[in-house]
Amino acid sequence: EKGGYDHFMLKEIYEQPSVIKDTYRGRLLVNDGIIKMSGVDDNLEKFLNAKRILIVACGTSWHAGLVAEYIIEEFSRIPVEVEYASEFRYRNPIINKDDVVIAISQSGETADTLAAIKLAKENGAFVFGVCNVVGSSISRETHAGAYTHAGPEIGVASTKAFTTQITILTLIALRLAKAKGTMSNSDYQRYLLELELIPEKVQEALLTNDVTKQIAEIYKDATNCLYLGRGYNFPVALEGALKLKEISYIHAEGYPAAEMKHGPIALIDEHMPVIVIAPNKGHYDKVVSNIQEIKSRSGKIIAVVTKGDTQVKELADHVIEIPEATEALTPLLTTIPLQLLSYHIAVLRGCNVDQPRNLAKSVTVE
Ligand code: M6R
């Protein structure tokens, strides 16, 4: 049932090219130049009249929400706030009738997310679900939604759920951008084409398996790790750190790269591996300066770079190359080697990768 893989987690990591495709199939219609999502199309007025979009989720799903914040605001210029469902539900939040709430959950059973949805509904908001499990409690509690088509995710550490959530949320952002006219038609068509190429690129990103395994051998005994990224890849840094913590029990933290000098830089020495997500887009030059700052304090750099990169390659101790992509879509690629790195480190440390200690696949109690 593990399809020849040693663990469900690895199988699920490798399924990503096909499940991303399954998730946009029938929705991303490149030839017609449109995105069709009945849950959004049928409620388009609600989305277009929304003064803001509130995203509620936990764990990895919350990280997908953060990526969505960057993408939705950039594409459709609707203000987005992302909240931990557990905080939202207990802090007497301001919810308006013209808010759209998007709840993200792989299992569709997370207690805090479910409670946040109920609260939002009581206050008259329109609630849209992004779930993976068909017929789950959250999919039933929400007014409308769109399923991710990741298939069953058995590994406790979420992998393919994350990338399919980002896929759905990117489709929503594009659909809204088109409806609002916040993106030029040529950019819109370019994104549709680019999105269709993502599964192939994820396949290529999976070729980093060998290099991540070699890097894992070197750093498997680390006690701490720092993950840095900026912009669209800041949430990927958070997710990379979560993945390492939960399956290898190594303490890890994700940070926006520029925040390093506001504290975490004090931790840097020759024992501190720093994983830097540095694709050749957006804030590349600034990330290069951050890398220099780490190197001058003897930190060890593992950098995720775009194929053909030369600048970071000169500075970093190790580089992991991913294919070129438009900036907003890079999280779908940069995530892959980070999943593999955590996986290999956990295996080398003899950890129970699919069922890490103290964790449950779905957290149905608060
Ligand atoms: O089923 P959900 O997406 O609602 O679950 C949320 C979190 O419990 C989940 O993402 C958790 O953080 C994973 N173990 C992360 O790998």
Short mmCIF file of C-alpha atoms and ligand atoms in Angstrom, two decimals:
data_model
loop_
_atom_site.label_atom_id
_atom_site.label_comp_id
_atom_site.label_asym_id
_atom_site.label_seq_id
_atom_site.Cartn_x
_atom_site.Cartn_y
_atom_site.Cartn_z
CA GLU A 1 0.00 0.00 0.00
CA LYS A 2 3.04 2.25 0.28
CA GLY A 3 3.54 1.69 -3.43
CA GLY A 4 7.13 0.54 -3.04
CA TYR A 5 8.15 3.50 -0.89
CA ASP A 6 9.55 3.00 2.60
CA HIS A 7 7.07 5.39 4.15
CA PHE A 8 3.73 6.98 3.34
CA MET A 9 5.34 10.37 3.70
CA LEU A 10 7.78 9.70 0.88
CA LYS A 11 5.04 8.24 -1.30
CA GLU A 12 2.93 11.33 -0.67
CA ILE A 13 5.82 13.67 -1.44
CA TYR A 14 6.24 11.90 -4.78
CA GLU A 15 2.53 12.06 -5.55
CA GLN A 16 2.60 15.84 -5.69
CA PRO A 17 2.98 16.30 -9.45
CA SER A 18 -0.11 14.18 -10.07
CA VAL A 19 -2.28 15.47 -7.23
CA ILE A 20 -1.57 19.09 -8.13
CA LYS A 21 -2.77 18.23 -11.62
CA ASP A 22 -5.83 16.45 -10.17
CA THR A 23 -6.56 19.58 -8.15
CA TYR A 24 -6.62 21.94 -11.12
CA ARG A 25 -8.14 19.46 -13.58
CA GLY A 26 -11.52 20.71 -14.83
CA ARG A 27 -10.87 24.06 -13.13
CA LEU A 28 -7.89 25.46 -14.99
CA LEU A 29 -9.07 25.64 -18.58
CA VAL A 30 -6.06 27.01 -20.39
CA ASN A 31 -7.46 26.65 -23.90
CA ASP A 32 -10.55 28.64 -23.02
CA GLY A 33 -8.49 31.06 -20.98
CA ILE A 34 -10.71 30.65 -17.92
CA ILE A 35 -10.84 29.25 -14.41
CA LYS A 36 -14.02 27.42 -13.51
CA MET A 37 -14.74 26.79 -9.85
CA SER A 38 -18.41 26.36 -9.07
CA GLY A 39 -17.99 27.19 -5.37
CA VAL A 40 -16.52 30.57 -6.31
CA ASP A 41 -18.52 31.19 -9.49
CA ASP A 42 -21.85 30.59 -7.74
CA ASN A 43 -20.92 33.03 -4.99
CA LEU A 44 -18.93 35.53 -6.97
CA GLU A 45 -20.88 38.54 -5.66
CA LYS A 46 -19.98 37.59 -2.09
CA PHE A 47 -16.28 37.51 -2.96
CA LEU A 48 -16.43 40.70 -5.01
CA ASN A 49 -18.30 42.63 -2.35
CA ALA A 50 -16.04 41.39 0.43
CA LYS A 51 -14.23 44.18 2.26
CA ARG A 52 -11.72 41.55 3.31
CA ILE A 53 -11.03 37.86 3.32
CA LEU A 54 -10.28 36.17 6.63
CA ILE A 55 -8.43 32.88 6.49
CA VAL A 56 -8.64 30.50 9.45
CA ALA A 57 -6.64 27.30 9.80
CA CYS A 58 -4.09 25.44 11.95
CA GLY A 59 -0.59 24.07 11.39
CA THR A 60 0.43 23.43 7.81
CA SER A 61 -2.97 24.59 6.56
CA TRP A 62 -2.31 27.94 8.27
CA HIS A 63 0.97 28.14 6.35
CA ALA A 64 -0.94 27.58 3.10
CA GLY A 65 -3.20 30.42 4.24
CA LEU A 66 -0.18 32.70 4.60
CA VAL A 67 0.96 31.92 1.07
CA ALA A 68 -2.60 32.67 -0.04
CA GLU A 69 -2.50 36.04 1.71
CA TYR A 70 0.41 37.10 -0.47
CA ILE A 71 -1.13 35.72 -3.64
CA ILE A 72 -4.72 36.92 -3.15
CA GLU A 73 -3.65 40.44 -2.15
CA GLU A 74 -1.21 40.67 -5.05
CA PHE A 75 -3.57 39.31 -7.69
CA SER A 76 -6.98 40.52 -6.62
CA ARG A 77 -6.21 43.43 -4.26
CA ILE A 78 -8.66 42.20 -1.62
CA PRO A 79 -7.26 42.63 1.91
CA VAL A 80 -6.54 39.27 3.53
CA GLU A 81 -5.97 38.39 7.18
CA VAL A 82 -4.76 34.97 8.26
CA GLU A 83 -5.50 33.71 11.74
CA TYR A 84 -4.82 30.64 13.79
CA ALA A 85 -8.31 29.21 14.26
CA SER A 86 -7.55 28.61 17.94
CA GLU A 87 -6.80 32.29 18.55
CA PHE A 88 -9.62 33.57 16.39
CA ARG A 89 -12.31 31.59 18.14
CA TYR A 90 -11.45 32.82 21.61
CA ARG A 91 -10.56 36.45 21.11
CA ASN A 92 -13.93 38.00 20.35
CA PRO A 93 -12.86 38.83 16.79
CA ILE A 94 -14.54 41.45 14.62
CA ILE A 95 -16.52 39.63 11.96
CA ASN A 96 -18.72 41.50 9.52
CA LYS A 97 -21.55 40.34 7.29
CA ASP A 98 -19.55 41.29 4.23
CA ASP A 99 -16.50 39.28 5.27
CA VAL A 100 -15.60 36.16 3.40
CA VAL A 101 -14.00 33.56 5.63
CA ILE A 102 -11.90 30.83 4.04
CA ALA A 103 -11.31 27.81 6.28
CA ILE A 104 -8.47 25.53 5.20
CA SER A 105 -8.23 21.98 6.52
CA GLN A 106 -6.88 18.75 5.12
CA SER A 107 -8.90 16.51 7.41
CA GLY A 108 -11.91 18.76 7.64
CA GLU A 109 -12.17 17.70 11.29
CA THR A 110 -9.87 20.08 13.17
CA ALA A 111 -11.81 21.18 16.26
CA ASP A 112 -10.52 24.75 16.42
CA THR A 113 -11.11 25.37 12.72
CA LEU A 114 -14.61 23.98 13.00
CA ALA A 115 -15.34 26.24 15.98
CA ALA A 116 -13.97 29.27 14.10
CA ILE A 117 -16.33 28.50 11.21
CA LYS A 118 -19.34 28.29 13.53
CA LEU A 119 -18.42 31.63 15.07
CA ALA A 120 -18.04 33.25 11.65
CA LYS A 121 -21.42 31.89 10.56
CA GLU A 122 -23.12 33.13 13.72
CA ASN A 123 -21.84 36.58 12.85
CA GLY A 124 -23.23 36.44 9.35
CA ALA A 125 -20.05 35.89 7.33
CA PHE A 126 -19.94 33.79 4.19
CA VAL A 127 -17.71 30.78 4.86
CA PHE A 128 -15.83 28.95 2.14
CA GLY A 129 -14.02 25.66 2.84
CA VAL A 130 -10.85 24.28 1.33
CA CYS A 131 -10.83 20.66 2.51
CA ASN A 132 -9.29 17.44 1.32
CA VAL A 133 -11.55 14.87 2.94
CA VAL A 134 -14.85 14.66 1.09
CA GLY A 135 -17.90 14.90 3.33
CA SER A 136 -15.84 15.94 6.36
CA SER A 137 -17.37 18.07 9.10
CA ILE A 138 -15.81 21.30 7.80
CA SER A 139 -16.93 20.62 4.26
CA ARG A 140 -20.46 20.22 5.59
CA GLU A 141 -20.40 23.25 7.90
CA THR A 142 -19.22 25.71 5.23
CA HIS A 143 -21.55 27.53 2.81
CA ALA A 144 -19.49 26.56 -0.22
CA GLY A 145 -16.04 25.31 -0.98
CA ALA A 146 -13.53 23.64 -3.23
CA TYR A 147 -11.90 20.32 -2.49
CA THR A 148 -8.21 19.71 -2.89
CA HIS A 149 -7.76 16.45 -4.76
CA ALA A 150 -4.72 15.24 -2.85
CA GLY A 151 -6.19 11.81 -2.16
CA PRO A 152 -5.77 10.20 1.24
CA GLU A 153 -2.88 11.66 3.21
CA ILE A 154 -1.70 9.01 5.68
CA GLY A 155 1.58 10.49 6.91
CA VAL A 156 0.95 12.68 9.93
CA ALA A 157 3.29 15.28 8.45
CA SER A 158 1.28 17.09 5.84
CA THR A 159 2.94 17.27 2.42
CA LYS A 160 0.69 16.91 -0.60
CA ALA A 161 -2.20 18.55 1.25
CA PHE A 162 -0.09 21.71 1.52
CA THR A 163 0.80 21.98 -2.16
CA THR A 164 -2.74 21.19 -3.29
CA GLN A 165 -4.12 23.81 -0.90
CA ILE A 166 -1.77 26.38 -2.43
CA THR A 167 -2.94 25.25 -5.88
CA ILE A 168 -6.63 25.80 -5.02
CA LEU A 169 -5.95 29.14 -3.35
CA THR A 170 -3.95 30.31 -6.37
CA LEU A 171 -6.87 29.36 -8.63
CA ILE A 172 -9.21 31.37 -6.39
CA ALA A 173 -6.86 34.37 -6.46
CA LEU A 174 -6.71 34.24 -10.26
CA ARG A 175 -10.46 33.77 -10.58
CA LEU A 176 -11.05 36.85 -8.41
CA ALA A 177 -8.39 38.87 -10.22
CA LYS A 178 -10.15 38.17 -13.50
CA ALA A 179 -13.54 39.12 -12.11
CA LYS A 180 -12.22 42.31 -10.49
CA GLY A 181 -10.02 43.32 -13.38
CA THR A 182 -7.03 43.71 -11.08
CA MET A 183 -4.71 41.78 -13.39
CA SER A 184 -4.02 42.46 -17.05
CA ASN A 185 -5.38 39.86 -19.41
CA SER A 186 -1.90 39.00 -20.64
CA ASP A 187 -0.61 38.39 -17.09
CA TYR A 188 -3.71 36.33 -16.37
CA GLN A 189 -3.17 34.12 -19.42
CA ARG A 190 0.52 33.79 -18.57
CA TYR A 191 -0.34 32.57 -15.05
CA LEU A 192 -2.75 29.98 -16.43
CA LEU A 193 0.00 28.65 -18.67
CA GLU A 194 2.57 28.74 -15.89
CA LEU A 195 0.29 26.91 -13.50
CA GLU A 196 -0.21 24.16 -16.03
CA LEU A 197 3.56 23.65 -16.15
CA ILE A 198 3.89 23.30 -12.38
CA PRO A 199 3.43 19.50 -12.15
CA GLU A 200 6.38 18.98 -14.54
CA LYS A 201 8.46 21.38 -12.52
CA VAL A 202 7.52 19.67 -9.26
CA GLN A 203 8.63 16.43 -10.90
CA GLU A 204 11.95 18.07 -11.63
CA ALA A 205 12.16 19.42 -8.08
CA LEU A 206 11.81 15.83 -6.84
CA LEU A 207 15.18 15.13 -8.47
CA THR A 208 16.65 16.95 -5.46
CA ASN A 209 16.07 13.74 -3.50
CA ASP A 210 19.71 12.65 -3.78
CA VAL A 211 21.26 15.96 -2.84
CA THR A 212 18.89 16.43 0.09
CA LYS A 213 19.86 12.96 1.31
CA GLN A 214 23.56 13.87 1.18
CA ILE A 215 22.88 17.09 3.06
CA ALA A 216 20.80 15.16 5.60
CA GLU A 217 23.80 12.89 6.31
CA ILE A 218 25.89 15.94 7.18
CA TYR A 219 23.35 17.71 9.39
CA LYS A 220 21.38 14.86 10.94
CA ASP A 221 22.86 15.50 14.38
CA ALA A 222 22.12 19.21 14.46
CA THR A 223 20.19 20.36 17.50
CA ASN A 224 18.82 23.55 15.96
CA CYS A 225 18.05 24.80 12.48
CA LEU A 226 16.92 28.13 11.13
CA TYR A 227 14.79 28.48 7.99
CA LEU A 228 14.70 31.82 6.19
CA GLY A 229 12.64 33.08 3.28
CA ARG A 230 11.07 36.31 2.10
CA GLY A 231 7.84 37.28 0.41
CA TYR A 232 5.97 34.30 -0.99
CA ASN A 233 8.64 32.04 0.47
CA PHE A 234 8.45 33.28 4.04
CA PRO A 235 5.55 30.87 4.78
CA VAL A 236 7.57 28.13 3.09
CA ALA A 237 10.32 28.75 5.66
CA LEU A 238 7.76 28.31 8.45
CA GLU A 239 6.50 25.11 6.85
CA GLY A 240 10.04 23.78 6.35
CA ALA A 241 10.77 24.32 10.03
CA LEU A 242 7.51 22.69 11.13
CA LYS A 243 8.24 19.66 8.98
CA LEU A 244 11.68 19.21 10.52
CA LYS A 245 10.43 19.65 14.10
CA GLU A 246 7.53 17.29 13.87
CA ILE A 247 9.26 14.31 12.30
CA SER A 248 12.93 14.59 13.36
CA TYR A 249 12.45 16.34 16.74
CA ILE A 250 15.18 18.83 15.88
CA HIS A 251 14.34 22.29 17.09
CA ALA A 252 13.76 24.52 14.08
CA GLU A 253 12.43 27.99 13.50
CA GLY A 254 11.22 29.72 10.38
CA TYR A 255 11.73 33.44 10.00
CA PRO A 256 11.32 36.13 7.39
CA ALA A 257 14.95 36.58 6.31
CA ALA A 258 15.06 40.29 7.17
CA GLU A 259 13.88 39.65 10.73
CA MET A 260 17.07 37.72 11.41
CA LYS A 261 18.91 40.80 12.55
CA HIS A 262 16.18 41.54 15.06
CA GLY A 263 17.10 38.57 17.20
CA PRO A 264 17.86 35.16 15.73
CA ILE A 265 21.21 36.30 14.33
CA ALA A 266 22.50 35.95 17.90
CA LEU A 267 22.13 32.18 17.50
CA ILE A 268 24.39 31.92 14.47
CA ASP A 269 27.66 30.04 14.87
CA GLU A 270 29.40 27.15 13.12
CA HIS A 271 26.92 24.69 14.61
CA MET A 272 23.85 26.38 13.19
CA PRO A 273 22.59 25.17 9.83
CA VAL A 274 20.54 27.86 8.11
CA ILE A 275 18.28 26.84 5.29
CA VAL A 276 17.73 29.81 3.01
CA ILE A 277 15.09 29.87 0.30
CA ALA A 278 16.62 32.04 -2.41
CA PRO A 279 14.98 31.72 -5.82
CA ASN A 280 16.21 34.25 -8.39
CA LYS A 281 13.10 36.42 -8.08
CA GLY A 282 11.72 39.23 -5.97
CA HIS A 283 14.01 39.92 -3.07
CA TYR A 284 16.95 37.88 -4.34
CA ASP A 285 19.59 40.56 -3.73
CA LYS A 286 18.39 41.13 -0.22
CA VAL A 287 18.46 37.42 0.53
CA VAL A 288 22.03 37.31 -0.82
CA SER A 289 23.00 40.00 1.73
CA ASN A 290 21.33 37.95 4.48
CA ILE A 291 23.42 34.96 3.40
CA GLN A 292 26.59 37.07 3.61
CA GLU A 293 25.66 38.11 7.14
CA ILE A 294 25.27 34.50 8.16
CA LYS A 295 28.51 33.43 6.50
CA SER A 296 30.47 36.15 8.24
CA ARG A 297 29.30 34.60 11.54
CA SER A 298 30.38 31.11 10.45
CA GLY A 299 26.82 29.81 9.99
CA LYS A 300 26.33 26.91 7.60
CA ILE A 301 24.17 27.71 4.59
CA ILE A 302 21.95 25.29 2.77
CA ALA A 303 20.34 27.31 -0.02
CA VAL A 304 17.41 26.48 -2.25
CA VAL A 305 18.16 28.30 -5.50
CA THR A 306 16.96 28.51 -9.08
CA LYS A 307 18.76 26.27 -11.54
CA GLY A 308 21.74 28.10 -13.00
CA ASP A 309 22.25 30.35 -9.98
CA THR A 310 25.83 31.55 -9.53
CA GLN A 311 25.79 34.22 -6.82
CA VAL A 312 24.40 32.16 -3.95
CA LYS A 313 26.34 29.12 -5.11
CA GLU A 314 29.58 30.96 -4.36
CA LEU A 315 28.52 31.75 -0.80
CA ALA A 316 26.53 28.73 0.31
CA ASP A 317 27.90 25.50 1.76
CA HIS A 318 25.30 23.52 -0.16
CA VAL A 319 22.84 24.42 -2.87
CA ILE A 320 19.68 22.66 -3.91
CA GLU A 321 18.47 23.63 -7.38
CA ILE A 322 14.84 23.95 -8.35
CA PRO A 323 13.42 24.89 -11.78
CA GLU A 324 12.72 28.46 -12.83
CA ALA A 325 9.18 29.72 -12.19
CA THR A 326 7.25 32.94 -11.85
CA GLU A 327 7.71 34.24 -8.31
CA ALA A 328 4.18 33.71 -6.98
CA LEU A 329 4.33 30.03 -7.94
CA THR A 330 7.75 29.30 -6.42
CA PRO A 331 6.34 28.04 -3.08
CA LEU A 332 5.04 24.97 -4.94
CA LEU A 333 8.64 24.17 -5.89
CA THR A 334 10.75 25.40 -2.97
CA THR A 335 8.63 23.32 -0.58
CA ILE A 336 9.65 20.04 -2.23
CA PRO A 337 13.34 19.86 -1.21
CA LEU A 338 12.44 21.01 2.30
CA GLN A 339 10.01 18.11 2.66
CA LEU A 340 12.68 15.72 1.38
CA LEU A 341 15.34 17.15 3.67
CA SER A 342 13.15 16.65 6.76
CA TYR A 343 12.24 13.18 5.61
CA HIS A 344 15.84 12.05 5.16
CA ILE A 345 17.00 13.58 8.42
CA ALA A 346 14.16 11.88 10.31
CA VAL A 347 14.90 8.51 8.68
CA LEU A 348 18.61 8.81 9.49
CA ARG A 349 17.77 9.61 13.10
CA GLY A 350 15.61 6.50 13.29
CA CYS A 351 12.40 8.40 13.87
CA ASN A 352 8.93 7.10 13.17
CA VAL A 353 8.39 9.28 10.11
CA ASP A 354 4.76 8.45 9.42
CA GLN A 355 3.63 8.60 13.03
CA PRO A 356 5.72 11.04 15.00
CA ARG A 357 5.44 10.94 18.77
CA ASN A 358 2.71 12.98 20.45
CA LEU A 359 0.98 13.89 17.19
CA ALA A 360 -2.35 12.86 15.69
CA LYS A 361 -3.36 13.12 12.06
CA SER A 362 -6.46 15.03 12.86
CA VAL A 363 -6.77 17.13 15.96
CA THR A 364 -10.41 16.75 16.89
CA VAL A 365 -10.00 18.12 20.42
CA GLU A 366 -8.92 21.66 21.16
O1 M6R B 1 -6.47 18.64 8.93
P1 M6R B 1 -5.98 20.06 9.10
O2 M6R B 1 -5.39 20.61 7.85
O3 M6R B 1 -7.02 20.97 9.68
O4 M6R B 1 -4.81 19.95 10.16
C1 M6R B 1 -4.16 21.08 10.65
C2 M6R B 1 -2.91 20.70 11.40
O5 M6R B 1 -3.20 19.89 12.49
C3 M6R B 1 -1.90 19.97 10.50
O6 M6R B 1 -1.59 20.71 9.36
C4 M6R B 1 -0.60 19.67 11.28
O7 M6R B 1 0.07 20.86 11.57
C5 M6R B 1 0.30 18.71 10.48
N1 M6R B 1 0.81 17.66 11.33
C6 M6R B 1 1.47 19.38 9.87
O8 M6R B 1 2.29 18.53 9.17
#
